[in-house]
PDB file of C-alpha atoms in Angstrom:
ATOM      1  CA  MET L   1      37.026   7.307  62.525  1.00 55.00           C
ATOM      2  CA  ILE L   2      33.823   5.283  62.150  1.00 63.00           C
ATOM      3  CA  GLU L   3      30.803   7.380  61.137  1.00 69.00           C
ATOM      4  CA  PHE L   4      27.324   6.219  62.053  1.00 73.00           C
ATOM      5  CA  SER L   5      23.880   7.732  62.465  1.00 80.00           C
ATOM      6  CA  SER L   6      21.576   8.069  65.458  1.00 80.00           C
ATOM      7  CA  ARG L   7      19.088   6.001  63.427  1.00 84.00           C
ATOM      8  CA  GLN L   8      21.548   3.099  63.399  1.00 85.00           C
ATOM      9  CA  LEU L   9      22.081   3.443  67.144  1.00 84.00           C
ATOM     10  CA  ARG L  10      18.328   3.459  67.818  1.00 86.00           C
ATOM     11  CA  ALA L  11      17.906   0.381  65.649  1.00 86.00           C
ATOM     12  CA  PHE L  12      20.695  -1.386  67.556  1.00 86.00           C
ATOM     13  CA  LEU L  13      19.199  -0.480  70.944  1.00 86.00           C
ATOM     14  CA  MET L  14      15.684  -1.553  69.942  1.00 87.00           C
ATOM     15  CA  VAL L  15      16.814  -4.977  68.677  1.00 87.00           C
ATOM     16  CA  ALA L  16      18.871  -5.452  71.838  1.00 86.00           C
ATOM     17  CA  GLN L  17      15.818  -4.562  73.943  1.00 86.00           C
ATOM     18  CA  HIS L  18      13.329  -6.832  72.147  1.00 87.00           C
ATOM     19  CA  GLN L  19      15.752  -9.584  71.044  1.00 87.00           C
ATOM     20  CA  ASN L  20      13.454  -9.933  68.050  1.00 87.00           C
ATOM     21  CA  PHE L  21      13.672  -8.133  64.693  1.00 86.00           C
ATOM     22  CA  THR L  22       9.930  -8.201  64.002  1.00 85.00           C
ATOM     23  CA  ARG L  23       8.960  -6.635  67.341  1.00 85.00           C
ATOM     24  CA  ALA L  24      11.799  -4.111  67.106  1.00 85.00           C
ATOM     25  CA  SER L  25      10.756  -3.098  63.573  1.00 85.00           C
ATOM     26  CA  GLU L  26       7.155  -2.560  64.733  1.00 82.00           C
ATOM     27  CA  ALA L  27       8.386  -0.348  67.596  1.00 81.00           C
ATOM     28  CA  LEU L  28      10.468   1.676  65.122  1.00 80.00           C
ATOM     29  CA  PHE L  29       7.617   1.686  62.578  1.00 79.00           C
ATOM     30  CA  ILE L  30       9.773   0.321  59.748  1.00 84.00           C
ATOM     31  CA  THR L  31       9.734  -2.996  57.931  1.00 86.00           C
ATOM     32  CA  PRO L  32      11.793  -5.950  59.268  1.00 85.00           C
ATOM     33  CA  SER L  33      13.845  -5.921  56.063  1.00 87.00           C
ATOM     34  CA  GLY L  34      14.581  -2.208  56.531  1.00 86.00           C
ATOM     35  CA  LEU L  35      15.682  -2.840  60.106  1.00 86.00           C
ATOM     36  CA  SER L  36      17.892  -5.769  59.036  1.00 88.00           C
ATOM     37  CA  LEU L  37      19.564  -3.525  56.464  1.00 89.00           C
ATOM     38  CA  LEU L  38      20.245  -0.836  59.093  1.00 87.00           C
ATOM     39  CA  ILE L  39      21.858  -3.390  61.418  1.00 87.00           C
ATOM     40  CA  ARG L  40      23.825  -5.040  58.607  1.00 88.00           C
ATOM     41  CA  ASP L  41      25.239  -1.686  57.436  1.00 88.00           C
ATOM     42  CA  PHE L  42      26.118  -0.781  61.023  1.00 86.00           C
ATOM     43  CA  GLU L  43      27.927  -4.097  61.517  1.00 85.00           C
ATOM     44  CA  ASN L  44      29.826  -3.620  58.253  1.00 88.00           C
ATOM     45  CA  GLN L  45      30.972  -0.177  59.372  1.00 87.00           C
ATOM     46  CA  LEU L  46      32.050  -1.495  62.778  1.00 85.00           C
ATOM     47  CA  GLY L  47      33.779  -4.555  61.378  1.00 86.00           C
ATOM     48  CA  PHE L  48      32.130  -7.025  63.769  1.00 87.00           C
ATOM     49  CA  ARG L  49      28.739  -8.622  64.406  1.00 89.00           C
ATOM     50  CA  LEU L  50      26.413  -7.126  66.998  1.00 86.00           C
ATOM     51  CA  PHE L  51      23.997 -10.049  67.179  1.00 88.00           C
ATOM     52  CA  ASP L  52      24.027 -13.814  66.847  1.00 87.00           C
ATOM     53  CA  ARG L  53      20.906 -14.592  64.803  1.00 84.00           C
ATOM     54  CA  THR L  54      18.992 -17.774  64.164  1.00 77.00           C
ATOM     55  CA  THR L  55      15.439 -18.273  62.919  1.00 71.00           C
ATOM     56  CA  ARG L  56      14.203 -18.421  66.532  1.00 75.00           C
ATOM     57  CA  HIS L  57      16.682 -16.439  68.584  1.00 81.00           C
ATOM     58  CA  VAL L  58      18.518 -13.090  68.552  1.00 87.00           C
ATOM     59  CA  ALA L  59      21.233 -12.425  71.134  1.00 88.00           C
ATOM     60  CA  LEU L  60      23.969  -9.854  71.594  1.00 88.00           C
ATOM     61  CA  THR L  61      27.495 -10.948  70.762  1.00 88.00           C
ATOM     62  CA  THR L  62      30.242 -10.178  73.280  1.00 86.00           C
ATOM     63  CA  GLU L  63      31.184  -7.129  71.213  1.00 87.00           C
ATOM     64  CA  GLY L  64      27.560  -6.040  70.944  1.00 83.00           C
ATOM     65  CA  ALA L  65      27.053  -6.280  74.712  1.00 85.00           C
ATOM     66  CA  GLU L  66      30.165  -4.160  75.271  1.00 85.00           C
ATOM     67  CA  LEU L  67      28.921  -1.513  72.834  1.00 86.00           C
ATOM     68  CA  LEU L  68      25.365  -1.408  74.247  1.00 85.00           C
ATOM     69  CA  ALA L  69      25.981   0.804  77.296  1.00 83.00           C
ATOM     70  CA  ALA L  70      28.100   3.275  75.314  1.00 84.00           C
ATOM     71  CA  ALA L  71      25.444   3.490  72.574  1.00 82.00           C
ATOM     72  CA  ARG L  72      22.732   4.141  75.149  1.00 84.00           C
ATOM     73  CA  ARG L  73      24.778   6.915  76.805  1.00 83.00           C
ATOM     74  CA  SER L  74      25.563   8.512  73.444  1.00 81.00           C
ATOM     75  CA  LEU L  75      21.916   8.679  72.429  1.00 79.00           C
ATOM     76  CA  GLU L  76      20.812  10.018  75.812  1.00 78.00           C
ATOM     77  CA  ASP L  77      23.488  12.757  75.658  1.00 78.00           C
ATOM     78  CA  PHE L  78      22.528  13.615  72.066  1.00 76.00           C
ATOM     79  CA  ASP L  79      18.793  13.779  72.831  1.00 76.00           C
ATOM     80  CA  SER L  80      19.409  15.921  75.902  1.00 74.00           C
ATOM     81  CA  ALA L  81      21.609  18.378  73.988  1.00 74.00           C
ATOM     82  CA  MET L  82      19.127  18.602  71.106  1.00 73.00           C
ATOM     83  CA  SER L  83      16.305  19.296  73.532  1.00 70.00           C
ATOM     84  CA  ARG L  84      18.249  22.142  75.232  1.00 68.00           C
ATOM     85  CA  VAL L  85      19.261  23.730  71.934  1.00 67.00           C
ATOM     86  CA  GLY L  86      15.767  23.369  70.479  1.00 63.00           C
ATOM     87  CA  GLU L  87      14.220  24.981  73.557  1.00 62.00           C
ATOM     88  CA  ARG L  88      16.533  28.021  73.295  1.00 60.00           C
ATOM     89  CA  VAL L  89      15.770  28.436  69.592  1.00 56.00           C
ATOM     90  CA  ARG L  90      12.027  28.215  70.173  1.00 55.00           C
ATOM     91  CA  GLU L  91      12.186  30.818  72.919  1.00 53.00           C
ATOM     92  CA  CYS L  92      13.709  33.273  70.431  1.00 50.00           C
ATOM     93  CA  SER L  93      11.372  32.610  67.513  1.00 51.00           C
ATOM     94  CA  GLN L  94       7.736  32.413  66.505  1.00 74.00           C
ATOM     95  CA  THR L  95       8.188  29.186  64.540  1.00 83.00           C
ATOM     96  CA  LEU L  96       6.190  26.016  65.080  1.00 89.00           C
ATOM     97  CA  SER L  97       7.690  22.795  63.691  1.00 92.00           C
ATOM     98  CA  ILE L  98       5.483  19.772  62.945  1.00 95.00           C
ATOM     99  CA  GLY L  99       6.304  16.263  61.765  1.00 95.00           C
ATOM    100  CA  ALA L 100       3.751  14.283  59.755  1.00 94.00           C
ATOM    101  CA  GLY L 101       3.687  11.402  57.306  1.00 91.00           C
ATOM    102  CA  HIS L 102       3.552  12.149  53.586  1.00 91.00           C
ATOM    103  CA  ILE L 103      -0.202  11.751  53.099  1.00 91.00           C
ATOM    104  CA  VAL L 104      -0.983  14.206  55.930  1.00 93.00           C
ATOM    105  CA  ALA L 105       1.781  16.651  54.971  1.00 93.00           C
ATOM    106  CA  ALA L 106       0.638  16.704  51.340  1.00 92.00           C
ATOM    107  CA  ASN L 107      -3.136  16.608  51.690  1.00 92.00           C
ATOM    108  CA  ILE L 108      -4.234  17.922  55.090  1.00 93.00           C
ATOM    109  CA  LEU L 109      -1.667  20.358  56.447  1.00 94.00           C
ATOM    110  CA  PRO L 110      -1.284  22.792  53.486  1.00 94.00           C
ATOM    111  CA  LEU L 111      -4.847  24.146  53.521  1.00 93.00           C
ATOM    112  CA  ALA L 112      -5.138  23.839  57.303  1.00 94.00           C
ATOM    113  CA  MET L 113      -1.975  25.931  57.737  1.00 94.00           C
ATOM    114  CA  LYS L 114      -3.214  28.513  55.224  1.00 94.00           C
ATOM    115  CA  GLU L 115      -6.444  28.980  57.162  1.00 93.00           C
ATOM    116  CA  PHE L 116      -4.730  29.007  60.563  1.00 93.00           C
ATOM    117  CA  LEU L 117      -1.994  31.474  59.566  1.00 92.00           C
ATOM    118  CA  ALA L 118      -4.395  33.998  58.035  1.00 91.00           C
ATOM    119  CA  GLY L 119      -4.046  37.085  60.194  1.00 76.00           C
ATOM    120  CA  ARG L 120      -0.976  35.710  62.035  1.00 82.00           C
ATOM    121  CA  PRO L 121       1.953  37.315  60.170  1.00 79.00           C
ATOM    122  CA  GLU L 122       4.221  36.884  63.199  1.00 80.00           C
ATOM    123  CA  LEU L 123       3.948  33.071  63.142  1.00 86.00           C
ATOM    124  CA  SER L 124       5.430  30.527  60.747  1.00 89.00           C
ATOM    125  CA  ILE L 125       4.998  26.760  60.574  1.00 92.00           C
ATOM    126  CA  GLU L 126       7.668  24.350  59.359  1.00 93.00           C
ATOM    127  CA  VAL L 127       6.706  20.824  58.251  1.00 94.00           C
ATOM    128  CA  SER L 128       8.866  17.692  58.220  1.00 94.00           C
ATOM    129  CA  ASP L 129       7.356  14.937  56.026  1.00 93.00           C
ATOM    130  CA  ASP L 130       9.454  12.032  57.285  1.00 90.00           C
ATOM    131  CA  ASP L 131       8.599   8.432  58.100  1.00 88.00           C
ATOM    132  CA  LEU L 132       7.046   7.976  61.538  1.00 88.00           C
ATOM    133  CA  ALA L 133      10.183   6.521  63.146  1.00 88.00           C
ATOM    134  CA  THR L 134      12.236   9.565  62.115  1.00 90.00           C
ATOM    135  CA  ILE L 135       9.550  11.946  63.378  1.00 92.00           C
ATOM    136  CA  ILE L 136       9.552  10.186  66.767  1.00 91.00           C
ATOM    137  CA  GLU L 137      13.340  10.508  66.858  1.00 89.00           C
ATOM    138  CA  LYS L 138      13.238  14.223  66.035  1.00 91.00           C
ATOM    139  CA  VAL L 139      10.452  14.994  68.524  1.00 91.00           C
ATOM    140  CA  ALA L 140      12.257  13.089  71.288  1.00 89.00           C
ATOM    141  CA  ALA L 141      15.464  14.980  70.480  1.00 87.00           C
ATOM    142  CA  GLY L 142      13.665  18.346  70.536  1.00 86.00           C
ATOM    143  CA  SER L 143      14.287  19.307  66.907  1.00 88.00           C
ATOM    144  CA  LEU L 144      10.518  19.143  66.201  1.00 92.00           C
ATOM    145  CA  ASP L 145       7.874  20.676  68.451  1.00 92.00           C
ATOM    146  CA  MET L 146       5.385  17.903  67.806  1.00 93.00           C
ATOM    147  CA  GLY L 147       4.271  15.137  65.488  1.00 95.00           C
ATOM    148  CA  ILE L 148       0.828  14.205  64.177  1.00 94.00           C
ATOM    149  CA  GLY L 149       0.102  10.636  63.037  1.00 92.00           C
ATOM    150  CA  SER L 150      -0.548   7.009  63.957  1.00 91.00           C
ATOM    151  CA  PHE L 151       2.532   6.734  66.150  1.00 89.00           C
ATOM    152  CA  PRO L 152       3.285   3.679  68.277  1.00 86.00           C
ATOM    153  CA  SER L 153       4.176   4.150  71.931  1.00 84.00           C
ATOM    154  CA  ALA L 154       7.859   5.081  72.182  1.00 82.00           C
ATOM    155  CA  GLY L 155      10.379   6.196  74.774  1.00 81.00           C
ATOM    156  CA  GLY L 156      11.195   9.883  75.034  1.00 83.00           C
ATOM    157  CA  VAL L 157       7.828  11.156  73.749  1.00 90.00           C
ATOM    158  CA  ARG L 158       4.439  11.805  75.291  1.00 91.00           C
ATOM    159  CA  ARG L 159       1.563  10.510  73.152  1.00 92.00           C
ATOM    160  CA  THR L 160      -1.926  12.084  73.313  1.00 92.00           C
ATOM    161  CA  LEU L 161      -4.954  10.918  71.325  1.00 93.00           C
ATOM    162  CA  PHE L 162      -5.575  13.532  68.631  1.00 91.00           C
ATOM    163  CA  PHE L 163      -8.273  12.124  66.324  1.00 93.00           C
ATOM    164  CA  ARG L 164      -9.921   8.772  65.674  1.00 92.00           C
ATOM    165  CA  PHE L 165     -10.119   7.770  62.010  1.00 92.00           C
ATOM    166  CA  SER L 166     -11.247   4.390  60.646  1.00 93.00           C
ATOM    167  CA  LEU L 167     -10.535   2.029  57.764  1.00 94.00           C
ATOM    168  CA  MET L 168     -12.291   2.720  54.465  1.00 94.00           C
ATOM    169  CA  VAL L 169     -12.581   1.135  51.020  1.00 95.00           C
ATOM    170  CA  ILE L 170     -11.698   2.872  47.751  1.00 94.00           C
ATOM    171  CA  ARG L 171     -12.663   1.734  44.256  1.00 94.00           C
ATOM    172  CA  THR L 172     -12.108   3.106  40.780  1.00 91.00           C
ATOM    173  CA  GLY L 173     -14.318   6.093  40.034  1.00 79.00           C
ATOM    174  CA  SER L 174     -15.913   4.612  36.920  1.00 69.00           C
ATOM    175  CA  GLU L 175     -19.099   6.415  35.913  1.00 53.00           C
ATOM    176  CA  THR L 176     -20.863   3.073  35.431  1.00 54.00           C
ATOM    177  CA  ALA L 177     -19.860   1.691  38.837  1.00 57.00           C
ATOM    178  CA  PRO L 178     -22.527   2.103  41.554  1.00 61.00           C
ATOM    179  CA  HIS L 179     -21.470   4.248  44.492  1.00 68.00           C
ATOM    180  CA  ARG L 180     -21.634   2.571  47.896  1.00 73.00           C
ATOM    181  CA  ALA L 181     -21.846   4.677  51.054  1.00 84.00           C
ATOM    182  CA  SER L 182     -20.566   1.696  53.054  1.00 88.00           C
ATOM    183  CA  THR L 183     -19.015  -1.713  52.455  1.00 92.00           C
ATOM    184  CA  THR L 184     -18.936  -4.715  54.792  1.00 94.00           C
ATOM    185  CA  TRP L 185     -15.831  -6.824  55.227  1.00 94.00           C
ATOM    186  CA  SER L 186     -17.610  -9.894  53.860  1.00 93.00           C
ATOM    187  CA  ALA L 187     -18.567  -7.959  50.695  1.00 93.00           C
ATOM    188  CA  LEU L 188     -14.873  -7.841  49.764  1.00 93.00           C
ATOM    189  CA  LYS L 189     -14.876 -11.513  48.774  1.00 92.00           C
ATOM    190  CA  GLY L 190     -13.513 -11.994  45.272  1.00 90.00           C
ATOM    191  CA  GLU L 191     -12.056  -8.471  45.005  1.00 92.00           C
ATOM    192  CA  ARG L 192      -8.397  -7.805  44.173  1.00 94.00           C
ATOM    193  CA  LEU L 193      -7.266  -6.053  47.334  1.00 95.00           C
ATOM    194  CA  ILE L 194      -4.484  -3.486  47.709  1.00 96.00           C
ATOM    195  CA  ILE L 195      -3.549  -2.723  51.322  1.00 94.00           C
ATOM    196  CA  PRO L 196      -0.873  -0.880  53.354  1.00 92.00           C
ATOM    197  CA  SER L 197       2.230  -2.939  54.111  1.00 90.00           C
ATOM    198  CA  LEU L 198       3.246  -1.270  57.361  1.00 85.00           C
ATOM    199  CA  GLN L 199       2.248  -2.630  60.751  1.00 82.00           C
ATOM    200  CA  PRO L 200       0.054  -2.600  62.716  1.00 85.00           C
ATOM    201  CA  VAL L 201      -2.507  -1.558  60.051  1.00 89.00           C
ATOM    202  CA  ARG L 202      -1.733  -4.514  57.775  1.00 90.00           C
ATOM    203  CA  SER L 203      -2.196  -7.111  60.514  1.00 91.00           C
ATOM    204  CA  ARG L 204      -5.515  -5.547  61.564  1.00 91.00           C
ATOM    205  CA  ILE L 205      -6.783  -5.628  57.980  1.00 93.00           C
ATOM    206  CA  GLU L 206      -5.720  -9.243  57.484  1.00 93.00           C
ATOM    207  CA  GLN L 207      -7.311 -10.230  60.816  1.00 93.00           C
ATOM    208  CA  HIS L 208     -10.716  -8.737  59.898  1.00 94.00           C
ATOM    209  CA  LEU L 209     -10.601 -10.164  56.381  1.00 93.00           C
ATOM    210  CA  ALA L 210      -9.994 -13.631  57.839  1.00 92.00           C
ATOM    211  CA  GLU L 211     -12.805 -13.215  60.394  1.00 92.00           C
ATOM    212  CA  ALA L 212     -15.169 -12.226  57.546  1.00 92.00           C
ATOM    213  CA  GLY L 213     -14.191 -15.301  55.550  1.00 91.00           C
ATOM    214  CA  VAL L 214     -12.274 -13.348  52.913  1.00 90.00           C
ATOM    215  CA  ALA L 215      -9.377 -15.720  52.422  1.00 81.00           C
ATOM    216  CA  SER L 216      -7.681 -14.306  49.314  1.00 74.00           C
ATOM    217  CA  ARG L 217      -4.237 -12.766  49.681  1.00 80.00           C
ATOM    218  CA  PRO L 218      -3.880  -9.059  48.743  1.00 87.00           C
ATOM    219  CA  VAL L 219      -2.569  -8.524  45.225  1.00 90.00           C
ATOM    220  CA  MET L 220      -0.399  -5.660  46.503  1.00 91.00           C
ATOM    221  CA  ALA L 221       0.850  -4.357  49.854  1.00 92.00           C
ATOM    222  CA  LEU L 222       2.353  -0.885  49.489  1.00 92.00           C
ATOM    223  CA  ASN L 223       4.253   1.380  51.882  1.00 89.00           C
ATOM    224  CA  ARG L 224       2.665   4.677  50.813  1.00 89.00           C
ATOM    225  CA  LEU L 225      -1.058   5.361  50.947  1.00 91.00           C
ATOM    226  CA  ASP L 226      -0.942   7.643  47.901  1.00 91.00           C
ATOM    227  CA  SER L 227       0.502   4.721  45.924  1.00 93.00           C
ATOM    228  CA  ILE L 228      -2.554   2.658  46.887  1.00 94.00           C
ATOM    229  CA  VAL L 229      -4.846   5.461  45.699  1.00 94.00           C
ATOM    230  CA  ALA L 230      -2.996   5.678  42.369  1.00 94.00           C
ATOM    231  CA  MET L 231      -3.124   1.899  41.823  1.00 95.00           C
ATOM    232  CA  VAL L 232      -6.859   1.819  42.513  1.00 95.00           C
ATOM    233  CA  GLU L 233      -7.446   4.775  40.182  1.00 94.00           C
ATOM    234  CA  ALA L 234      -5.628   2.873  37.416  1.00 94.00           C
ATOM    235  CA  GLY L 235      -7.935  -0.123  37.915  1.00 93.00           C
ATOM    236  CA  HIS L 236      -5.510  -2.559  39.555  1.00 95.00           C
ATOM    237  CA  GLY L 237      -7.814  -3.439  42.456  1.00 94.00           C
ATOM    238  CA  THR L 238      -9.802  -2.303  45.482  1.00 94.00           C
ATOM    239  CA  GLY L 239      -7.952  -0.445  48.231  1.00 95.00           C
ATOM    240  CA  ILE L 240      -8.299  -0.582  52.004  1.00 95.00           C
ATOM    241  CA  LEU L 241      -6.697   2.316  53.843  1.00 93.00           C
ATOM    242  CA  PRO L 242      -7.211   4.664  56.812  1.00 94.00           C
ATOM    243  CA  SER L 243      -9.727   7.448  56.305  1.00 92.00           C
ATOM    244  CA  HIS L 244      -7.174  10.197  56.921  1.00 92.00           C
ATOM    245  CA  ALA L 245      -6.288   9.562  53.246  1.00 92.00           C
ATOM    246  CA  PHE L 246      -9.746  10.840  52.193  1.00 92.00           C
ATOM    247  CA  PRO L 247      -8.486  14.294  51.038  1.00 91.00           C
ATOM    248  CA  ALA L 248      -5.987  12.556  48.727  1.00 90.00           C
ATOM    249  CA  CYS L 249      -8.814  10.428  47.297  1.00 91.00           C
ATOM    250  CA  GLN L 250     -10.857  13.531  46.469  1.00 87.00           C
ATOM    251  CA  ARG L 251      -8.154  14.626  44.032  1.00 83.00           C
ATOM    252  CA  ARG L 252      -8.097  11.302  42.180  1.00 88.00           C
ATOM    253  CA  GLY L 253     -10.572   9.286  40.152  1.00 89.00           C
ATOM    254  CA  VAL L 254     -11.664   7.011  43.007  1.00 92.00           C
ATOM    255  CA  ARG L 255     -14.741   6.602  45.175  1.00 92.00           C
ATOM    256  CA  THR L 256     -14.658   5.997  48.908  1.00 92.00           C
ATOM    257  CA  SER L 257     -16.973   4.081  51.223  1.00 91.00           C
ATOM    258  CA  ARG L 258     -16.989   3.395  54.938  1.00 92.00           C
ATOM    259  CA  LEU L 259     -15.817  -0.096  55.918  1.00 93.00           C
ATOM    260  CA  ILE L 260     -18.279  -1.515  58.445  1.00 92.00           C
ATOM    261  CA  ASN L 261     -19.327  -4.620  60.377  1.00 93.00           C
ATOM    262  CA  PRO L 262     -17.118  -3.896  62.173  1.00 94.00           C
ATOM    263  CA  THR L 263     -15.841  -0.327  61.901  1.00 93.00           C
ATOM    264  CA  VAL L 264     -12.116  -0.487  62.696  1.00 92.00           C
ATOM    265  CA  PRO L 265     -10.698   2.611  64.427  1.00 92.00           C
ATOM    266  CA  ILE L 266      -7.291   3.993  63.439  1.00 91.00           C
ATOM    267  CA  ASP L 267      -6.055   6.367  66.124  1.00 93.00           C
ATOM    268  CA  PHE L 268      -4.013   9.473  65.357  1.00 93.00           C
ATOM    269  CA  TYR L 269      -1.843  10.928  68.096  1.00 94.00           C
ATOM    270  CA  GLN L 270      -0.029  14.116  68.857  1.00 94.00           C
ATOM    271  CA  ILE L 271       3.457  13.418  70.194  1.00 94.00           C
ATOM    272  CA  ARG L 272       5.829  15.788  71.956  1.00 92.00           C
ATOM    273  CA  SER L 273       9.028  15.471  73.916  1.00 90.00           C
ATOM    274  CA  ARG L 274       8.490  14.238  77.468  1.00 84.00           C
ATOM    275  CA  GLY L 275      10.905  16.849  78.753  1.00 75.00           C
ATOM    276  CA  ARG L 276       9.160  20.000  77.570  1.00 78.00           C
ATOM    277  CA  LYS L 277       5.873  21.852  77.432  1.00 81.00           C
ATOM    278  CA  LEU L 278       4.234  22.816  74.144  1.00 83.00           C
ATOM    279  CA  SER L 279       4.201  26.503  73.264  1.00 82.00           C
ATOM    280  CA  ALA L 280       0.939  28.423  73.249  1.00 82.00           C
ATOM    281  CA  ALA L 281       1.084  28.520  69.426  1.00 85.00           C
ATOM    282  CA  ALA L 282       1.485  24.739  69.253  1.00 87.00           C
ATOM    283  CA  GLU L 283      -1.452  24.188  71.599  1.00 89.00           C
ATOM    284  CA  GLU L 284      -3.581  26.626  69.584  1.00 89.00           C
ATOM    285  CA  PHE L 285      -2.725  24.956  66.275  1.00 92.00           C
ATOM    286  CA  THR L 286      -3.435  21.495  67.719  1.00 92.00           C
ATOM    287  CA  THR L 287      -6.935  22.599  68.755  1.00 93.00           C
ATOM    288  CA  PHE L 288      -7.520  24.256  65.380  1.00 93.00           C
ATOM    289  CA  LEU L 289      -6.300  21.227  63.394  1.00 93.00           C
ATOM    290  CA  ARG L 290      -8.530  18.833  65.332  1.00 92.00           C
ATOM    291  CA  GLY L 291     -11.551  20.989  64.503  1.00 93.00           C
ATOM    292  CA  TYR L 292     -10.444  21.397  60.879  1.00 93.00           C
ATOM    293  CA  ILE L 293     -10.233  17.625  60.404  1.00 92.00           C
ATOM    294  CA  ALA L 294     -13.563  17.083  62.175  1.00 92.00           C
ATOM    295  CA  ARG L 295     -15.250  19.432  59.684  1.00 90.00           C
ATOM    296  CA  TRP L 296     -14.166  17.626  56.516  1.00 87.00           C
ATOM    297  CA  ALA L 297     -14.528  14.193  58.092  1.00 86.00           C
ATOM    298  CA  GLY L 298     -18.094  15.086  59.072  1.00 84.00           C
ATOM    299  CA  ARG L 299     -18.919  16.391  55.602  1.00 79.00           C
ATOM    300  CA  ALA L 300     -17.558  13.148  54.113  1.00 75.00           C
ATOM    301  CA  GLY L 301     -19.676  11.041  56.474  1.00 75.00           C
ATOM    302  CA  LEU L 302     -16.588   9.415  57.996  1.00 71.00           C
ATOM    303  CA  PRO L 303     -16.931   7.968  61.524  1.00 63.00           C
TER     304      PRO L 303
END
């Protein structure tokens, strides 16, 4: 019997829908190379090719077209069953489950949960610190109540604007270096830049750098924001990253400044399954978390 994952099926369906690996990878919030590896492993397990690929064109093979409808039905049945089971479990418990990327799960949620849960002994919160594509998959399937992060639009989930962050600059926290409350894009000329590798943040950064006449290529593009903070702290360059990473910066030897002219918004969303209503506890925590973030963002002078 061939064993495969729902992640492989979703990757297959997304490439078939977009007929383009780059667009499909952006929709899944993974890198094109990661998506290619998922498809290649799936094809190796199946023993046949799913797509005919050239540099300009991606098309289903005969075998891939035959598998497409069955894959779509399998995922729909799985998501429906997970949603029903998850709903029954939630009805019998006082547990709230949240998905968030690593930087939020490690630096924002712990203290926010501690404050929220004070005086609520009957409630518990479970956190899943997965990549955004996996969180979308789990929320759509009903195994997570909700997700918080910069999620792209995706089928099976309802996306609601949660908080608007922006891009910021971080530099080494040297005592001799002058602190700047704000930095313009054009002021980044000549600096060794370290930026996020994942889309769409990377393309937005590169677009604004080009418009400001900053033509140098980044010295590093990293998947994890905490890796960027660590590299900047060690003196390897100047980082550009979303301001939701500010709490992580406070714990390291770096200094932050607002990136302006223009200020570039980075939207955070709450996502939930389209087929269900959030519990009262989930709604209450969402309201609390928005206010909690607004307090520290305001104290930090972040837009």
